[in-house]
Short mmCIF file of C-alpha atoms and ligand atoms in Angstrom, two decimals:
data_model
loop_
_atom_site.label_atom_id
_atom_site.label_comp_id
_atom_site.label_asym_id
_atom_site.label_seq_id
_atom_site.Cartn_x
_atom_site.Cartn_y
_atom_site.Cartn_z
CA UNK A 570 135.86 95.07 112.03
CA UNK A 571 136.53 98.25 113.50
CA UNK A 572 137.44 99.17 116.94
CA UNK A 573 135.15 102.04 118.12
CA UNK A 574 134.93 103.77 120.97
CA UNK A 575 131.28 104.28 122.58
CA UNK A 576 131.70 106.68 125.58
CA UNK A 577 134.57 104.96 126.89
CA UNK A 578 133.62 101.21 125.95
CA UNK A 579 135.03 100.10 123.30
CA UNK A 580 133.19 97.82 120.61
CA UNK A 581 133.84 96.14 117.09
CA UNK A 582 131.89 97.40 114.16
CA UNK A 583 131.58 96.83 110.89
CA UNK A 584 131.54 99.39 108.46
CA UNK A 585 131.31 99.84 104.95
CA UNK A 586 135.30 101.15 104.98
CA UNK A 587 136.16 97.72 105.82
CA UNK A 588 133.44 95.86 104.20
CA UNK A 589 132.16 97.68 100.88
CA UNK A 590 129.57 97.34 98.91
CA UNK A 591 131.79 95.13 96.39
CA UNK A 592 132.65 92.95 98.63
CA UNK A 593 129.27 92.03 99.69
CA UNK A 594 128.56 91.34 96.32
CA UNK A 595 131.16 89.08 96.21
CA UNK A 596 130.25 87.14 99.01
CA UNK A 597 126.75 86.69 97.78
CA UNK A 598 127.42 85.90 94.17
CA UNK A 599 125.93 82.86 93.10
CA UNK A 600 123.13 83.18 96.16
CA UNK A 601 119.36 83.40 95.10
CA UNK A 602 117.86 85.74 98.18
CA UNK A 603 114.25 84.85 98.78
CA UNK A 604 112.73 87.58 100.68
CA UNK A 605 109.67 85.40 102.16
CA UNK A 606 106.47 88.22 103.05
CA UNK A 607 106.54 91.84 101.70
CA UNK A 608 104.99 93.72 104.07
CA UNK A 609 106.99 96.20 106.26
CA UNK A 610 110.88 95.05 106.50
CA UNK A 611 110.09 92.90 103.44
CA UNK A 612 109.81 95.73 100.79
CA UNK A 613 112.65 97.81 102.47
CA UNK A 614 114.87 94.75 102.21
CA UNK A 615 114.08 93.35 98.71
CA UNK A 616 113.99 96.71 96.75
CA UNK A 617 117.91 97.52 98.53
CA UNK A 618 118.85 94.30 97.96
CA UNK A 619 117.79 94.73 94.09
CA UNK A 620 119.50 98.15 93.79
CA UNK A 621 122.64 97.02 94.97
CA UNK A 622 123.34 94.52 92.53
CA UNK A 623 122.08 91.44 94.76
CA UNK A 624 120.13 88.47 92.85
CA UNK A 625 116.76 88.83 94.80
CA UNK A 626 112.80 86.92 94.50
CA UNK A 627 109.89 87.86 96.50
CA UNK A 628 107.84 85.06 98.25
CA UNK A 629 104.61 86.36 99.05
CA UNK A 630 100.92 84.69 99.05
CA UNK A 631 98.45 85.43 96.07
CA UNK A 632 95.24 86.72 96.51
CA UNK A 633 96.20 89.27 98.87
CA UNK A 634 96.67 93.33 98.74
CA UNK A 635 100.17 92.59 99.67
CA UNK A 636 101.50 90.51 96.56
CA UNK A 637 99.75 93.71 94.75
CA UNK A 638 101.84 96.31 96.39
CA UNK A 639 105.25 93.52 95.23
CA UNK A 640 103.77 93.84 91.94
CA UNK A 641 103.41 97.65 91.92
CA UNK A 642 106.98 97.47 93.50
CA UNK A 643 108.21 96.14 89.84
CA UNK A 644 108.52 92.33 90.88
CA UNK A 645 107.41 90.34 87.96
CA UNK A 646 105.14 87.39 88.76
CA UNK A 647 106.65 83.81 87.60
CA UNK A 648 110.42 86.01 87.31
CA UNK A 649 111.21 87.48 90.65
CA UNK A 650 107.92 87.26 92.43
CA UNK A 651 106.35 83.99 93.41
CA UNK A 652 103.79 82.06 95.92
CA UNK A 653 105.67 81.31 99.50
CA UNK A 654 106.60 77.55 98.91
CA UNK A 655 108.12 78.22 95.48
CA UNK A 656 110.21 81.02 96.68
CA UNK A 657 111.72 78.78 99.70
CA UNK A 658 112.69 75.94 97.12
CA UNK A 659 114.16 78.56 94.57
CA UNK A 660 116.09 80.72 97.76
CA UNK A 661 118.97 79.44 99.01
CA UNK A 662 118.93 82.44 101.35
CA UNK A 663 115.47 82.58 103.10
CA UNK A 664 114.95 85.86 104.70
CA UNK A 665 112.21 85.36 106.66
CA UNK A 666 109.95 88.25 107.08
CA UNK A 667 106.80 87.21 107.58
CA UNK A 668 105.43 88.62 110.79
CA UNK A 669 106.07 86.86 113.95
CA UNK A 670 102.78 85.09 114.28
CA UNK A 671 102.88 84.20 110.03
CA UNK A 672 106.24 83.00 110.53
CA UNK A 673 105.11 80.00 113.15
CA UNK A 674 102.34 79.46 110.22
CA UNK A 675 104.78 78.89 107.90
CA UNK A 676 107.32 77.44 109.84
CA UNK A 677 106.48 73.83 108.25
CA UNK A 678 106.91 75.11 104.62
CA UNK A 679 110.22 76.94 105.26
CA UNK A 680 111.74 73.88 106.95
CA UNK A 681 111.18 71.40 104.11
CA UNK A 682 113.26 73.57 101.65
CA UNK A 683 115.79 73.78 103.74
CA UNK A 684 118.56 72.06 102.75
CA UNK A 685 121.77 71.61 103.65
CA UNK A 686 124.00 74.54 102.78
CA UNK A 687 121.41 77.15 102.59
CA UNK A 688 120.63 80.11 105.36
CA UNK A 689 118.07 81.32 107.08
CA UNK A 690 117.79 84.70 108.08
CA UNK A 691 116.16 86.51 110.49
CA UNK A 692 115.31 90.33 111.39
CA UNK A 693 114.16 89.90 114.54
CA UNK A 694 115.46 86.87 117.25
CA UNK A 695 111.88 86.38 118.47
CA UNK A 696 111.23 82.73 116.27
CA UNK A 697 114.28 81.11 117.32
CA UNK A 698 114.72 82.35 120.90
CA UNK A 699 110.88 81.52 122.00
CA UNK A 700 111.31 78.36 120.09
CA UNK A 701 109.46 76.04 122.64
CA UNK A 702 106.65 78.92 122.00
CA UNK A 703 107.09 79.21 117.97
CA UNK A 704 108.21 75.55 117.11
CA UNK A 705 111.08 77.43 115.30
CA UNK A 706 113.97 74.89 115.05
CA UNK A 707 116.33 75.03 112.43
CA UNK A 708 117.90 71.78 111.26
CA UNK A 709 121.67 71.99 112.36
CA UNK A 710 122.94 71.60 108.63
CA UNK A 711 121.87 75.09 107.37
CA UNK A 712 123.92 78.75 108.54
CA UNK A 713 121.04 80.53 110.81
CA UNK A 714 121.59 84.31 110.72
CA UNK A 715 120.42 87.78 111.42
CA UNK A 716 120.42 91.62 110.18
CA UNK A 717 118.13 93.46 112.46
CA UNK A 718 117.51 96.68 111.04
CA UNK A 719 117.14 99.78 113.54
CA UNK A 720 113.99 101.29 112.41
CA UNK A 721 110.98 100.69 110.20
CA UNK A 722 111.32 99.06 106.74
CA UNK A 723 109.93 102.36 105.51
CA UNK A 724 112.71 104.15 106.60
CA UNK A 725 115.55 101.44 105.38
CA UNK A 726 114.17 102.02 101.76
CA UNK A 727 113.68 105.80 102.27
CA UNK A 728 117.23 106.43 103.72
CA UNK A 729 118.94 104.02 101.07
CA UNK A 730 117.32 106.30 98.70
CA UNK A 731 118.59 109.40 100.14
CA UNK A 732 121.98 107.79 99.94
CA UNK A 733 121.49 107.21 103.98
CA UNK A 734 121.47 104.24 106.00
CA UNK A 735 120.15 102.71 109.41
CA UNK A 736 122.88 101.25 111.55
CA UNK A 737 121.55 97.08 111.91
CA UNK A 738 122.79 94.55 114.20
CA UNK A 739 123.67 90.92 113.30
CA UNK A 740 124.19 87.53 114.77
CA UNK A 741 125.25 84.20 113.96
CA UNK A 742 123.29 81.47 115.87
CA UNK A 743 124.34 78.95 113.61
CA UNK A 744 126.87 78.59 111.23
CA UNK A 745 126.93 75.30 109.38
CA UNK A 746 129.07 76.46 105.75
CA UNK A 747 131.61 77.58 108.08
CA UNK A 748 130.84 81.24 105.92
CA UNK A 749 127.51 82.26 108.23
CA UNK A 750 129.44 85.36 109.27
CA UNK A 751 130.59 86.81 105.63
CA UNK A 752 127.40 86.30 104.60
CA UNK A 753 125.66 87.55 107.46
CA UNK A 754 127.13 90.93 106.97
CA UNK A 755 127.30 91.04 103.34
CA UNK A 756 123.54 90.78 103.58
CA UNK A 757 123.41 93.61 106.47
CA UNK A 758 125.66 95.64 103.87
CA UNK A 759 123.18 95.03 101.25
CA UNK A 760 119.88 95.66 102.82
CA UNK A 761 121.49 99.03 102.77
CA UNK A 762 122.95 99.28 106.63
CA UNK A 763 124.54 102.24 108.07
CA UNK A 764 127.26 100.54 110.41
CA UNK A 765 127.01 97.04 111.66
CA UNK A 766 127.41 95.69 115.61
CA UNK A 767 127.17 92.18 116.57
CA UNK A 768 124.36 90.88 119.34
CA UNK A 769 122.75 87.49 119.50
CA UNK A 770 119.47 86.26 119.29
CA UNK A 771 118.85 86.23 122.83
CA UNK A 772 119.77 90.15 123.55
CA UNK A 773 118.85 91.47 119.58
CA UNK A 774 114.96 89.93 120.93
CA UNK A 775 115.06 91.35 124.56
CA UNK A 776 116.46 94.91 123.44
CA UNK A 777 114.19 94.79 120.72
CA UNK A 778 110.89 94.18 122.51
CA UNK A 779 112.01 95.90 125.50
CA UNK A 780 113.14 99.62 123.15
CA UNK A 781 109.29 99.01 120.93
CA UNK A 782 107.31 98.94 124.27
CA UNK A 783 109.59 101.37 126.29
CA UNK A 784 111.24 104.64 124.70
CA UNK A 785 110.35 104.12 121.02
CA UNK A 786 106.38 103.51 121.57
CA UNK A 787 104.87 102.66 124.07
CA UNK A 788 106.50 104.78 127.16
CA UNK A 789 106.34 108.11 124.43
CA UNK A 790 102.85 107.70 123.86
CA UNK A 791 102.45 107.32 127.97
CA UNK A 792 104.46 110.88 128.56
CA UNK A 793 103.00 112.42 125.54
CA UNK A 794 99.20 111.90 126.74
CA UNK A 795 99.83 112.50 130.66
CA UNK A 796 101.52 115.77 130.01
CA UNK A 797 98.78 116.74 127.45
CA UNK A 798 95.95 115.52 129.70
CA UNK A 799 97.47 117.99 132.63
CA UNK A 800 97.35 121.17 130.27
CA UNK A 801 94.30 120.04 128.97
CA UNK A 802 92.28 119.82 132.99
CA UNK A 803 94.03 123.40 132.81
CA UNK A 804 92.36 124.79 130.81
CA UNK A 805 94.58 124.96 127.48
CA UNK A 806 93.34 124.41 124.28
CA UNK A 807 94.15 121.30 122.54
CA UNK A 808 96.46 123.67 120.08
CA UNK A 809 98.34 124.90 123.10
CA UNK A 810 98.71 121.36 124.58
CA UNK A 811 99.65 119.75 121.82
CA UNK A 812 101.70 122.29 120.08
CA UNK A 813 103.72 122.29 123.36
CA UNK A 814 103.36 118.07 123.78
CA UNK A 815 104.22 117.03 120.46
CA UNK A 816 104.63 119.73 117.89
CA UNK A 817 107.57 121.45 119.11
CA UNK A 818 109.07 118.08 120.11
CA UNK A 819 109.12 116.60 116.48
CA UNK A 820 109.37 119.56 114.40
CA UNK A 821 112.28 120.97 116.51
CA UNK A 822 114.00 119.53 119.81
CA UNK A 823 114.25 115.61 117.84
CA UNK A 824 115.62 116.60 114.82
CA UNK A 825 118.42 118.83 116.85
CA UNK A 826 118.81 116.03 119.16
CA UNK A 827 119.24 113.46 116.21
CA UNK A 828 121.60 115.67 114.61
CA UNK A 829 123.48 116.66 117.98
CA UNK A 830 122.76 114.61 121.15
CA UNK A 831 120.31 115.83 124.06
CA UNK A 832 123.70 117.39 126.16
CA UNK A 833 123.82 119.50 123.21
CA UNK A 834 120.43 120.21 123.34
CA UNK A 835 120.30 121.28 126.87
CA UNK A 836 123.77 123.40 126.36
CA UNK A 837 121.44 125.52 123.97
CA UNK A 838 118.22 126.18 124.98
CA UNK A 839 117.44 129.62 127.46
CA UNK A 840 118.76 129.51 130.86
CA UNK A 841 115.20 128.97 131.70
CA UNK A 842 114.59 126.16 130.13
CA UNK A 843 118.15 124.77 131.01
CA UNK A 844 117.40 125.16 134.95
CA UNK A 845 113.76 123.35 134.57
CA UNK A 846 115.26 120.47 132.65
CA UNK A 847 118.12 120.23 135.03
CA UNK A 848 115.65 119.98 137.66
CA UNK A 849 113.28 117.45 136.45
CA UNK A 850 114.82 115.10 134.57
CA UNK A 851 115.61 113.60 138.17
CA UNK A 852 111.86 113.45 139.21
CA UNK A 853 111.18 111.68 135.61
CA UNK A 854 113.47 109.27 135.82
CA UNK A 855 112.92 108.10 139.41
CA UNK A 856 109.17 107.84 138.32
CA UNK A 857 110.21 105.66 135.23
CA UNK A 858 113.38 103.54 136.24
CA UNK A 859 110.88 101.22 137.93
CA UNK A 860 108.58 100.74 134.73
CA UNK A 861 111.33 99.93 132.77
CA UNK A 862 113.01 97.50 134.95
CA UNK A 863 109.69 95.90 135.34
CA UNK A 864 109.18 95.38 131.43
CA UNK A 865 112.48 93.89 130.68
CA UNK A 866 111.80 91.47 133.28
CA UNK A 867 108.31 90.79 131.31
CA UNK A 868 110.46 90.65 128.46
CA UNK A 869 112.97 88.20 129.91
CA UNK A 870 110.24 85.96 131.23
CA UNK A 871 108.71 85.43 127.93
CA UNK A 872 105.21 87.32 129.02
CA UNK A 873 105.81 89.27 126.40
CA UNK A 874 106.47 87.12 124.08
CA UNK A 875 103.78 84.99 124.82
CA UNK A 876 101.13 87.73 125.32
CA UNK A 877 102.12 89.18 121.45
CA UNK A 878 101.86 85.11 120.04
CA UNK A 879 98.61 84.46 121.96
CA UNK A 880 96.77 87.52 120.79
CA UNK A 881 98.17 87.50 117.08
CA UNK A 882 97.41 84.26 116.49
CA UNK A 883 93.82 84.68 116.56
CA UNK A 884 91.91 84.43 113.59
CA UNK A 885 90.44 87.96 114.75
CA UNK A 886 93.54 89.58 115.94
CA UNK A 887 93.66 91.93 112.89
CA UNK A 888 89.95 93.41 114.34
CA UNK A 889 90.90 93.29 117.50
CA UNK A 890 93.81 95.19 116.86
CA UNK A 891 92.41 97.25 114.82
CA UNK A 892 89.57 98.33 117.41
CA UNK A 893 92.38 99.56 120.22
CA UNK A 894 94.00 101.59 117.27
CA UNK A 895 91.28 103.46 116.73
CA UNK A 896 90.20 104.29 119.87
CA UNK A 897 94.29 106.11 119.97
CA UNK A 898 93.50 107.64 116.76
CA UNK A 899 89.96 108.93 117.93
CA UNK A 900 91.66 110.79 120.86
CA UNK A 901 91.66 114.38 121.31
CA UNK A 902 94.94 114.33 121.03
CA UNK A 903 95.91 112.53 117.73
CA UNK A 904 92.96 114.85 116.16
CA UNK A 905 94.53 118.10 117.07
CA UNK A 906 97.62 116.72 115.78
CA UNK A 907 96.04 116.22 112.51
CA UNK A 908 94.57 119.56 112.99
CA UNK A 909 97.88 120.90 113.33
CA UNK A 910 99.40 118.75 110.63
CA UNK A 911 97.11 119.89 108.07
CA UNK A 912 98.09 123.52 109.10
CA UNK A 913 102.07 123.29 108.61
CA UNK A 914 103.05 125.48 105.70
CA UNK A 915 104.21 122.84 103.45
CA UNK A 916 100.07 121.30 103.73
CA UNK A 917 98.69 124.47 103.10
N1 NAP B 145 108.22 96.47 110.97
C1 NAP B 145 109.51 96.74 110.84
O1 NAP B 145 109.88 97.70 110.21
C2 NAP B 145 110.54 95.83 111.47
C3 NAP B 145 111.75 96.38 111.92
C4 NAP B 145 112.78 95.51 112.31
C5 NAP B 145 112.55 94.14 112.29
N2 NAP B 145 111.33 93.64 111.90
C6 NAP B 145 111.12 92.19 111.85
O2 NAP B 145 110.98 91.82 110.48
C7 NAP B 145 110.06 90.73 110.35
C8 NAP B 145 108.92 91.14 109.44
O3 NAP B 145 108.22 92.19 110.10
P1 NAP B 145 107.18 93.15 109.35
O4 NAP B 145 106.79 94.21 110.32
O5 NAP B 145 107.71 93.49 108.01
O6 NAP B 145 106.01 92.12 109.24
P2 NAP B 145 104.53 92.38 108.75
O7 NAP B 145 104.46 93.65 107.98
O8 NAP B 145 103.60 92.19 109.88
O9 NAP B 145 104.49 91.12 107.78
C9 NAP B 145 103.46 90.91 107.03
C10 NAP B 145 103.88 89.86 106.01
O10 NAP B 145 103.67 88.57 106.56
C11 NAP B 145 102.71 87.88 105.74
N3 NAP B 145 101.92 86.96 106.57
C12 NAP B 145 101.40 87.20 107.81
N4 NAP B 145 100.78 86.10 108.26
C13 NAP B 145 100.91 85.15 107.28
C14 NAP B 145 100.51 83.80 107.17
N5 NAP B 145 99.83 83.19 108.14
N6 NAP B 145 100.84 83.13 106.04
C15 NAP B 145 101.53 83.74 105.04
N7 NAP B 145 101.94 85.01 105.09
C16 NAP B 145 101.65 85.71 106.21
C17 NAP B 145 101.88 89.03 105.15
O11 NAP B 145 101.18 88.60 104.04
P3 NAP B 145 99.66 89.18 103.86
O12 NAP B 145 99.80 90.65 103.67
O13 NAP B 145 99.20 88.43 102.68
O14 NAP B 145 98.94 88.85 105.15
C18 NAP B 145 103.01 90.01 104.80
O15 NAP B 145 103.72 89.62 103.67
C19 NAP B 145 109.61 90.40 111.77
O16 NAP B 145 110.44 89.39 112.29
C20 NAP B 145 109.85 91.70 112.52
O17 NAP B 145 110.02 91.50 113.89
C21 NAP B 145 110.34 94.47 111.49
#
């Protein structure tokens, strides 16, 4: 572990100095990694996994677009890919990445193949925490672990390409080999992490839902459409409003901020601009401290939770879903983005 210091708190880390590549191999030599459901974080997973020397299998269910897509991926059928049950009884680690409501599906199958000594592994602490909701209960002589990846499976395998990496966190909730740890972060080293930190189950699932509805989703999409909604009523066009909504935040402000911090930002943009942010960042967050402390306590209180297994368990959830996404992507304002997507340079 290293000792890092985070704006004056300092944390332990793990990084690939202390814990390289070869080590993690090491660590999970001898381990069969059975990556159970291929669809977002499943892929991302697997395919790094592969790359960096790890003995992997896919467990996905035939008969649907998904075990296509493994196939297309290069996983051989009856070698490295295989129905859900066989892949649990080959694995003795079972990454389970089925989504949350497939998981408490499955739940049955996963439990009967494991056996004592193997792990079960997590990205997200949603099955275990809720477990009175999920019926997620490990038995006691198997290592329960978790490598929650920052960011989309998409971007995990695109990153690890570019030689790039998102930071993960981990947790031990149970460790029954007396080696959950090691093996915990030799598998967050080979999913292809950029630097490790340590939560639990508990706080990895409350951050997580609580950053997905809040700053990452749900509260961006919120600022995004009010402020384009008020140009709009004021008689902008939707290339004005969304240019100055989105466009200009994407294309330039993130990728400085990613690359520099937001102090940076504001340390170099006009004097006009610096005096207007100054002065209503206040205003923003007074209006928006409230909403957030009111969804982490939804969060903490299992509404969420509940709402998200209640929903997408329904045999129609995938319509229903589907019918609230479109009415987003019908909106003026996604459709002048693809207007204005289609007319960047590099589409033209
Ligand atoms: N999305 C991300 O990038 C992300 C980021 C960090 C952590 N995570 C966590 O990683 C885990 C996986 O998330 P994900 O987004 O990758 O999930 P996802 O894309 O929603 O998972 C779909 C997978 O689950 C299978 N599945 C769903 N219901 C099933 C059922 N009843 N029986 C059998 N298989 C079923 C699907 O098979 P079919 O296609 O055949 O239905 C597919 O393989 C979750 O715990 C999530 O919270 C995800």
């Amino acid at each position: 572990m290293a000792k890092i210091n985070f704006g004056g708190v300092e944390e332990e880390v793990v990084t690939r100095e202390e814990f390289p590549l070869s080590k993690a191999q090491e660590v999970l030599n001898g381990e069969t990694v059975a990556v159970l459901g291929y669809g977002v974080q499943g892929p991302g997973q697997a395919l790094n996994l592969k790359d960096n020397g790890i003995n992997v299998i896919v467990g996905q269910r035939k008969g649907s677009k998904t075990w296509d897509k493994a196939v297309a991926d290069g996983w051989v059928p009856g070698e490295t890919l295989f129905e859900l049950e066989e892949a649990c009884e080959k694995g003795t680690v079972l990454q389970f990445l089925l989504s949350d409501a497939g998981q408490i599906a499955l739940w049955p199958t996963v439990k009967k193949h494991l056996t004592p000594g193997k792990a079960l592994y997590f990205s997200h602490g949603f099955g275990v925490t809720y477990k009175e909701k999920t019926g997620i209960v490990p038995p006691e002589d198997v290592d329960v672990i978790l490598v929650a990846p920052k960011g989309s499976g998409t971007s995990l395998r695109r990153l690890f390409v570019e030689g790039k990496g998102l930071n993960s966190s981990f947790a031990i909730h149970q460790d029954a080999t007396g080696n959950a740890r090691q093996k915990a972060i030799a598998l967050g080293i080979g999913v292809g992490s950029g630097y490790l930190f340590e939560t639990d189950f508990y706080k990895e699932v409350s951050s997580d839902l609580t950053g997905e509805r809040g700053t990452l989703m749900g509260a961006i999409q919120g600022l995004f459409r009010a402020q384009y909604e008020v140009l709009r009523e004021n008689g902008h066009s939707p290339s004005e409003a969304f240019n100055e909504t989105v466009e200009e935040a994407t294309q330039s402000l993130y990728p400085l901020i990613a690359e520099n911090g937001m102090d940076w930002m504001y340390a170099n943009c006009s004097t006009t601009a610096q005096r207007g942010a100054l002065d209503w960042m206040g205003p923003f967050y007074e209006a928006t401290k409230p909403v957030f402390a009111q969804l982490y306590k939804s969060v903490i209180d299992g509404v969420e939770a509940q709402k998200s297994i209640d929903s997408n368990s329904q045999p129609d959830y995938r319509e229903k879903l589907e019918a609230e996404l479109k009415e987003l992507e019908e909106s003026e304002m996604w459709q002048a983005g693809k207007a204005v997507r289609k007319l960047r340079p590099e589409n033209n």
